[in-house]
Coordinates of C-alpha atoms and ligand atoms in Angstrom, one line a residue:
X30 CA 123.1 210.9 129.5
X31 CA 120.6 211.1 126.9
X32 CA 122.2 212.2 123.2
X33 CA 120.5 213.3 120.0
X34 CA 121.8 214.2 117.0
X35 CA 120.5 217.2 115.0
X36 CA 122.7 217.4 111.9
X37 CA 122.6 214.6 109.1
X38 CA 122.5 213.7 105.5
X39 CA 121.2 211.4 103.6
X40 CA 121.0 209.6 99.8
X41 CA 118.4 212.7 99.7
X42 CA 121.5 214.9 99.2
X43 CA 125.2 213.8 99.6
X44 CA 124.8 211.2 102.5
X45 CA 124.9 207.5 101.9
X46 CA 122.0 206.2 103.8
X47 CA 118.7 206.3 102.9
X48 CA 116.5 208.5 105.5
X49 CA 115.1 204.9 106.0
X50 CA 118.2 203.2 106.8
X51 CA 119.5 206.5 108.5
X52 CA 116.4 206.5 111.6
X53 CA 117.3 202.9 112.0
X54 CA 120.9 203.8 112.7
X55 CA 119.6 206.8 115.0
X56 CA 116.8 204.3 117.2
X57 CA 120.3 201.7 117.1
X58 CA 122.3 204.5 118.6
X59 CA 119.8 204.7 121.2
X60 CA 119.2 208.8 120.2
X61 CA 116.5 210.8 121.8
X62 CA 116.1 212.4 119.0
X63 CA 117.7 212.6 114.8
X64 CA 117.3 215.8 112.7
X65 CA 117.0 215.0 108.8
X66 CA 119.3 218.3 107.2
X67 CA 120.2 217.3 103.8
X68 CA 121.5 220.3 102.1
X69 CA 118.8 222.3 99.9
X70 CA 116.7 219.8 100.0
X71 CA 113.9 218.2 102.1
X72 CA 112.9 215.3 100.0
X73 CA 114.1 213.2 102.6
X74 CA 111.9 214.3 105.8
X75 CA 108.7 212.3 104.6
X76 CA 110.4 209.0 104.0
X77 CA 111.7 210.1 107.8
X78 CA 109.4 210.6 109.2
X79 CA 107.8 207.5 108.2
X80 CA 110.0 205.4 109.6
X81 CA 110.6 207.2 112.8
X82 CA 106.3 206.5 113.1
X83 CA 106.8 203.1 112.0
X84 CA 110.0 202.3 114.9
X85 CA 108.8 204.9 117.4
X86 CA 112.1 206.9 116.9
X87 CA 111.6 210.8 117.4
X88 CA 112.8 212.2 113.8
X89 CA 112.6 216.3 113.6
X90 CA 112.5 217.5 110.0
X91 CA 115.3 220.0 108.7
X92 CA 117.5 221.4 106.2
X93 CA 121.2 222.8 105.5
X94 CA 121.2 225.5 103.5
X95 CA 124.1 228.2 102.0
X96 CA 123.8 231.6 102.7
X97 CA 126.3 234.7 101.3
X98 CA 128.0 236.4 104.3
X99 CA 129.4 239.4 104.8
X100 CA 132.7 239.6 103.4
X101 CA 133.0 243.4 103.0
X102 CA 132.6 243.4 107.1
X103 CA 135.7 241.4 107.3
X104 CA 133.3 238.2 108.5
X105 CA 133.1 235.3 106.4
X106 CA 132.2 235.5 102.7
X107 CA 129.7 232.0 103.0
X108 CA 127.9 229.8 105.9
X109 CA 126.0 226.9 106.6
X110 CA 122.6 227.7 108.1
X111 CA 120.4 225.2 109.5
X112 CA 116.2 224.8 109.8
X113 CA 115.5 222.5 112.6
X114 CA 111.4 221.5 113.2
X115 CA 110.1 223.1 109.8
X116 CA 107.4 222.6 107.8
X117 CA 108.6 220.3 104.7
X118 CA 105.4 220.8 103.1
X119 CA 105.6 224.8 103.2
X120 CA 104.9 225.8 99.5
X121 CA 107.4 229.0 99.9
X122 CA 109.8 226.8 101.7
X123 CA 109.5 224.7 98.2
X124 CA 110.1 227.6 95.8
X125 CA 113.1 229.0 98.2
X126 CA 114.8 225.5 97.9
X127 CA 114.1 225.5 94.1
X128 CA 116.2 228.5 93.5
X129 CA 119.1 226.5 95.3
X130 CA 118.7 223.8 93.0
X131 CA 118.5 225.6 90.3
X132 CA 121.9 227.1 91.4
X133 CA 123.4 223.6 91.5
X134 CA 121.9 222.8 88.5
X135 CA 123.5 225.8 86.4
X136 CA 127.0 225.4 89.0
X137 CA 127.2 221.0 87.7
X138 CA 128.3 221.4 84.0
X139 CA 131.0 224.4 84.7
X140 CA 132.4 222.2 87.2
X141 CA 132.3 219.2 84.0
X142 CA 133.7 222.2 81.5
X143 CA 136.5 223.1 83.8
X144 CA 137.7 219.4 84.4
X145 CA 137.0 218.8 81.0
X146 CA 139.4 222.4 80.5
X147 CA 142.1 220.6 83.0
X148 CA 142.2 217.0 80.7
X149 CA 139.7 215.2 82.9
X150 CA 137.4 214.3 80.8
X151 CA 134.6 213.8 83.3
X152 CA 131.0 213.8 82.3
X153 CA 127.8 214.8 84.3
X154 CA 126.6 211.4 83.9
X155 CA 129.4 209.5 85.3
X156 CA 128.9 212.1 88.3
X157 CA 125.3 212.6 88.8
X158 CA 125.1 208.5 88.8
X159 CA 126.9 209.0 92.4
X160 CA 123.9 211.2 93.3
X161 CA 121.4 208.1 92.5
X162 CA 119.1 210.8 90.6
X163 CA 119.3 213.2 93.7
X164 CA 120.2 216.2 94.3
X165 CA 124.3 216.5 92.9
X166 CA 127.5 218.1 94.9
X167 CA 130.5 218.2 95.0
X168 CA 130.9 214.9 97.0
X169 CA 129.4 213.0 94.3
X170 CA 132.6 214.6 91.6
X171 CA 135.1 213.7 94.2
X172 CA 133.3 210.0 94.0
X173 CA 133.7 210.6 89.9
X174 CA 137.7 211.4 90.6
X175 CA 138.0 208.8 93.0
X176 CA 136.6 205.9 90.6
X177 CA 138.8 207.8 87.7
X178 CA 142.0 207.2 89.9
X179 CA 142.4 211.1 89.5
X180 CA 142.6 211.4 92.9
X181 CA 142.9 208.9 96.2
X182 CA 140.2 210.2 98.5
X183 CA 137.9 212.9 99.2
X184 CA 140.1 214.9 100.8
X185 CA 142.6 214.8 97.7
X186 CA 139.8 216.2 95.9
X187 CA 138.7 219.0 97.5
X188 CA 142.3 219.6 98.3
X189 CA 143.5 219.5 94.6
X190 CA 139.9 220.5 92.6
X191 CA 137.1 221.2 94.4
X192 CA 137.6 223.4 97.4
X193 CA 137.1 227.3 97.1
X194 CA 139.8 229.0 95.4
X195 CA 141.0 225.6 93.3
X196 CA 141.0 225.4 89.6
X197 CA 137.8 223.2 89.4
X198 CA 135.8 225.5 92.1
X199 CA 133.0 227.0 90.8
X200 CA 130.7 229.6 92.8
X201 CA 127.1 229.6 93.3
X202 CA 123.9 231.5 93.9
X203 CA 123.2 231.5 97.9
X204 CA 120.4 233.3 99.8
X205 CA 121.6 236.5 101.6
X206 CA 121.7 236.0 105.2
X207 CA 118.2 237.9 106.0
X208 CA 116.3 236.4 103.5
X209 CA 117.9 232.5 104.1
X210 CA 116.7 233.0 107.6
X211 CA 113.4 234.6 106.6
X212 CA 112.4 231.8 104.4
X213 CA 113.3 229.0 106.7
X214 CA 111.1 231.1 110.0
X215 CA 108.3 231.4 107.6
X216 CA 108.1 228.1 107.6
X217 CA 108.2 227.7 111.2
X218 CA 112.2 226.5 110.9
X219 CA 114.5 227.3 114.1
X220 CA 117.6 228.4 112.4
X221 CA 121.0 227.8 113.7
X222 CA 124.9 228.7 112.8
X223 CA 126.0 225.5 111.4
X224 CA 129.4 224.7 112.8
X225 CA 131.6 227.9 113.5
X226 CA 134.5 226.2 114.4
X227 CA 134.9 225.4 110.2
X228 CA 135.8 229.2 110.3
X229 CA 138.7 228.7 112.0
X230 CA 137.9 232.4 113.4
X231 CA 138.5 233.7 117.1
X232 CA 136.2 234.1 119.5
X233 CA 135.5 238.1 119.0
X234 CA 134.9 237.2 115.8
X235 CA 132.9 234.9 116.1
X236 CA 131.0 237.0 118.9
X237 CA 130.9 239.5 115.9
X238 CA 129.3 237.4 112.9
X239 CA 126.5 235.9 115.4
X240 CA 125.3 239.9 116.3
X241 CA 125.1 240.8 112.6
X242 CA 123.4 237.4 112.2
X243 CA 120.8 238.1 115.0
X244 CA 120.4 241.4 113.6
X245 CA 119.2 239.4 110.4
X246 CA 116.8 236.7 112.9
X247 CA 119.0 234.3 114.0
X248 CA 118.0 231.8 116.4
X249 CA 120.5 229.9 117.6
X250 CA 124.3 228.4 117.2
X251 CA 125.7 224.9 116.6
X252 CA 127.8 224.2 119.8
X253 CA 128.5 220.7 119.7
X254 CA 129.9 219.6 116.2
X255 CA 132.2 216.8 115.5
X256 CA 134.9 218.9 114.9
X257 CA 134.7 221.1 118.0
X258 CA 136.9 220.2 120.9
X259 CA 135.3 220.6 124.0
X260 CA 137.0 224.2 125.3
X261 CA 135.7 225.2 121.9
X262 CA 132.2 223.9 122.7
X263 CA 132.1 225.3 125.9
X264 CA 133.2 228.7 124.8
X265 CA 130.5 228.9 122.2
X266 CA 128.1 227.7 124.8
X267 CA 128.7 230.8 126.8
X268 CA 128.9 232.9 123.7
X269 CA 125.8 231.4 123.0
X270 CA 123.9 232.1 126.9
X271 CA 125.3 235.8 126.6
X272 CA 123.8 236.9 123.3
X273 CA 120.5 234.7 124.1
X274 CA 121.0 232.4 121.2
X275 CA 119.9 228.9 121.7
X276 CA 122.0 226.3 121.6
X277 CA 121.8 223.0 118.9
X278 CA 124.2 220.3 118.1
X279 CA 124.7 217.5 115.5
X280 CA 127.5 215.1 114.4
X281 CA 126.9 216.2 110.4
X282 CA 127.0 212.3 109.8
X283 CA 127.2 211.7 106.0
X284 CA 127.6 207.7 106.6
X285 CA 130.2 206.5 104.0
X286 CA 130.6 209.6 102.5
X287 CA 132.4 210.3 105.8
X288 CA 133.3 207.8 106.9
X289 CA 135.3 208.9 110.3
X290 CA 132.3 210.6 111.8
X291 CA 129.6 208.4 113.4
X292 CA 126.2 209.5 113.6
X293 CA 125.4 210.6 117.5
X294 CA 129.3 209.9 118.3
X295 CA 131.4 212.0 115.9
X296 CA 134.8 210.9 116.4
X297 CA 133.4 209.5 118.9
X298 CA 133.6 211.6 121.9
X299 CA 130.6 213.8 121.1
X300 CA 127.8 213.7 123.0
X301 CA 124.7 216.3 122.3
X302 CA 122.9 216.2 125.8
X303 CA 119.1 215.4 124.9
X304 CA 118.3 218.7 127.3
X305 CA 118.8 221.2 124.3
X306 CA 115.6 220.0 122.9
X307 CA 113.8 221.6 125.7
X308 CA 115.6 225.2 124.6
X309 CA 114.8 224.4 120.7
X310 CA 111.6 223.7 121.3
X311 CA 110.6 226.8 123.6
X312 CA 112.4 228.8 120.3
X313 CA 110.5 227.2 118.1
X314 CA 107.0 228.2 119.7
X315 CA 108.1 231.9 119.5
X316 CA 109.4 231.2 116.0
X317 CA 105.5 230.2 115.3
X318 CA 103.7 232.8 117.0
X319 CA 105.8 235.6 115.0
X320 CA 105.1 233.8 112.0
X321 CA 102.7 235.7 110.4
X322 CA 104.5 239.5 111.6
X323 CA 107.7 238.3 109.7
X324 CA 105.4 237.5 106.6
X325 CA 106.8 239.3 103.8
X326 CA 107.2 239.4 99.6
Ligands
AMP4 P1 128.2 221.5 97.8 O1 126.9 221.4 98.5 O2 128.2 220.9 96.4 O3 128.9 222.8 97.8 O4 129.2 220.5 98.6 C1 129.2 220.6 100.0 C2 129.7 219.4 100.6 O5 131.1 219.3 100.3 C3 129.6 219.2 102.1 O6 129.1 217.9 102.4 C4 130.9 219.4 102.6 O7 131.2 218.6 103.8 C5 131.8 219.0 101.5 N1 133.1 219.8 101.5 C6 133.2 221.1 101.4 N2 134.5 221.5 101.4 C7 135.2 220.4 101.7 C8 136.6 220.1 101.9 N3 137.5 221.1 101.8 N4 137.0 218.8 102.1 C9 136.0 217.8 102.2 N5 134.7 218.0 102.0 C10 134.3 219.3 101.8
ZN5 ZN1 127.0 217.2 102.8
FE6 FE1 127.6 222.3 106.4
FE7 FE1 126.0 219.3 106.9

């Protein structure tokens, strides 16, 4: 069967590999396709899209973006949203992703004042050198802590620091769900539900967040993830077919930042049939030609 892979990072944001080095690892995979979703940022879709022109490996430009939920609805409080085939060089798409930035930028030092607060007297330097002058998160402080000998691994440091709720968590700014999906369709973006299994919510719930999300322009949903088993997969598949959503999937590779999940494989057992592109792309047409009535200030 014929894979792709339409959820990855790069050096652009908090992956490892450069978008260069990353499409060689997708045309060495043997995908049909790679999807370039750094998170608020799509400084890496040129350099991708040159190389996939220069090897002849299909690249579709992207992005992974935060949005606010809707907590007082009893549905989660924050979610990943994805733009598959947009328009990197749409000017609004620019200023939207600015704001995010600017979030992060504001978010970085009261994550260095509160470790600084706890005795950890990290500095923004010593992190942002992780981010190699990109875009910083909160993968590149767990690299700080990690190099400190604060912490062991990653997972130590979201656990201990960085994960919601933990004494070096600090919120920030995201889009509300209409307007995150309005700016990515403007710029011709087929959005998608990044992986709903990270909710850990049931099925009815699920069912319910996707319908207030359509109601806001949702597109589609992110059935095959790495950390989906496959009865998951196949119940969001039909969730998905019911509600008319169309269906995406990625590994969320982040190369050595992640080191267990392999880009196209996962785990290893995932496999995101090459077929879905057919259904993204049908979406994406519709997503063009209503453009221009979803135009708005
Ligand atoms: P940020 O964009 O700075 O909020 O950081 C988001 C990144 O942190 C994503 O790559 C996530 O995979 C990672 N992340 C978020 N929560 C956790 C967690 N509990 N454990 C490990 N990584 C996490
Ligand atoms: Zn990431
Ligand atoms: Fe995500
Ligand atoms: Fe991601």
């Amino acid at each position: 069967m014929d894979i792709i892979d339409l959820h990855t990072h790069t050096t652009a944001s908090d992956g490892s590999l450069t978008p260069t080095e990353l499409v060689a690892a997708a045309q060495r995979a043997g995908l049909k396709a790679v999807a370039i979703t750094d998170h608020d940022t799509v400084d890496g879709v040129a350099e991708a899209l040159a190389a996939g022109a220069a090897l002849g490996q299909a690249v579709a430009p992207g992005v992974e973006i935060s949005l606010q939920g809707y907590p007082a609805q009893g549905l989660p409080g924050s979610m990943h949203l994805l733009g598959l085939f947009l328009d990197h060089a749409d000017p609004d798409l620019g200023a939207g992703l600015a704001r995010l930035q600017r979030a992060r930028a504001e978010r970085n030092p009261q994550i260095v004042a509160k470790f600084n607060q706890l005795g950890i007297p990290l500095t923004l330097e010593e992190v942002a050198a992780f981010a190699g002058g990109e875009l910083i998160g909160r993968p590149h402080f767990a690299q700080a802590l990690i190099a400190r000998k604060v912490v062991a691994n990653r997972g130590e440091a979201f656990a201990r620091y960085l994960a919601v709720g933990k004494p070096a968590y600090v919120a920030k700014w995201r889009f509300p769900p209409a307007e995150g999906i309005s700016l990515l369709k403007r710029a011709g973006a087929v959005t998608v539900l990044a992986h709903p299994g990270l909710f850990k919510m049931g099925l009815a719930g699920l069912e319910a967040l996707l319908r207030r999300l359509m109601a806001d322009g949702l597109d589609g949903v992110e059935a095959y993830y790495s950390e989906h088993d496959p009865a998951y997969t196949r119940a969001v598949l039909g969730l998905a077919a019911r509600l008319g959503l169309v269906v995406s999937g990625g590994s969320d590779f982040h190369g050595g930042q992640k080191p267990d999940i392999l880009l196209g494989l996962g785990r290893g057992d995932l496999r995101v049939p090459a077929g879905l592109l057919a259904g993204l792309e049908e979406r994406r047409r519709a997503v063009l030609a209503s453009a221009t009535v979803t135009t708005h200030n």
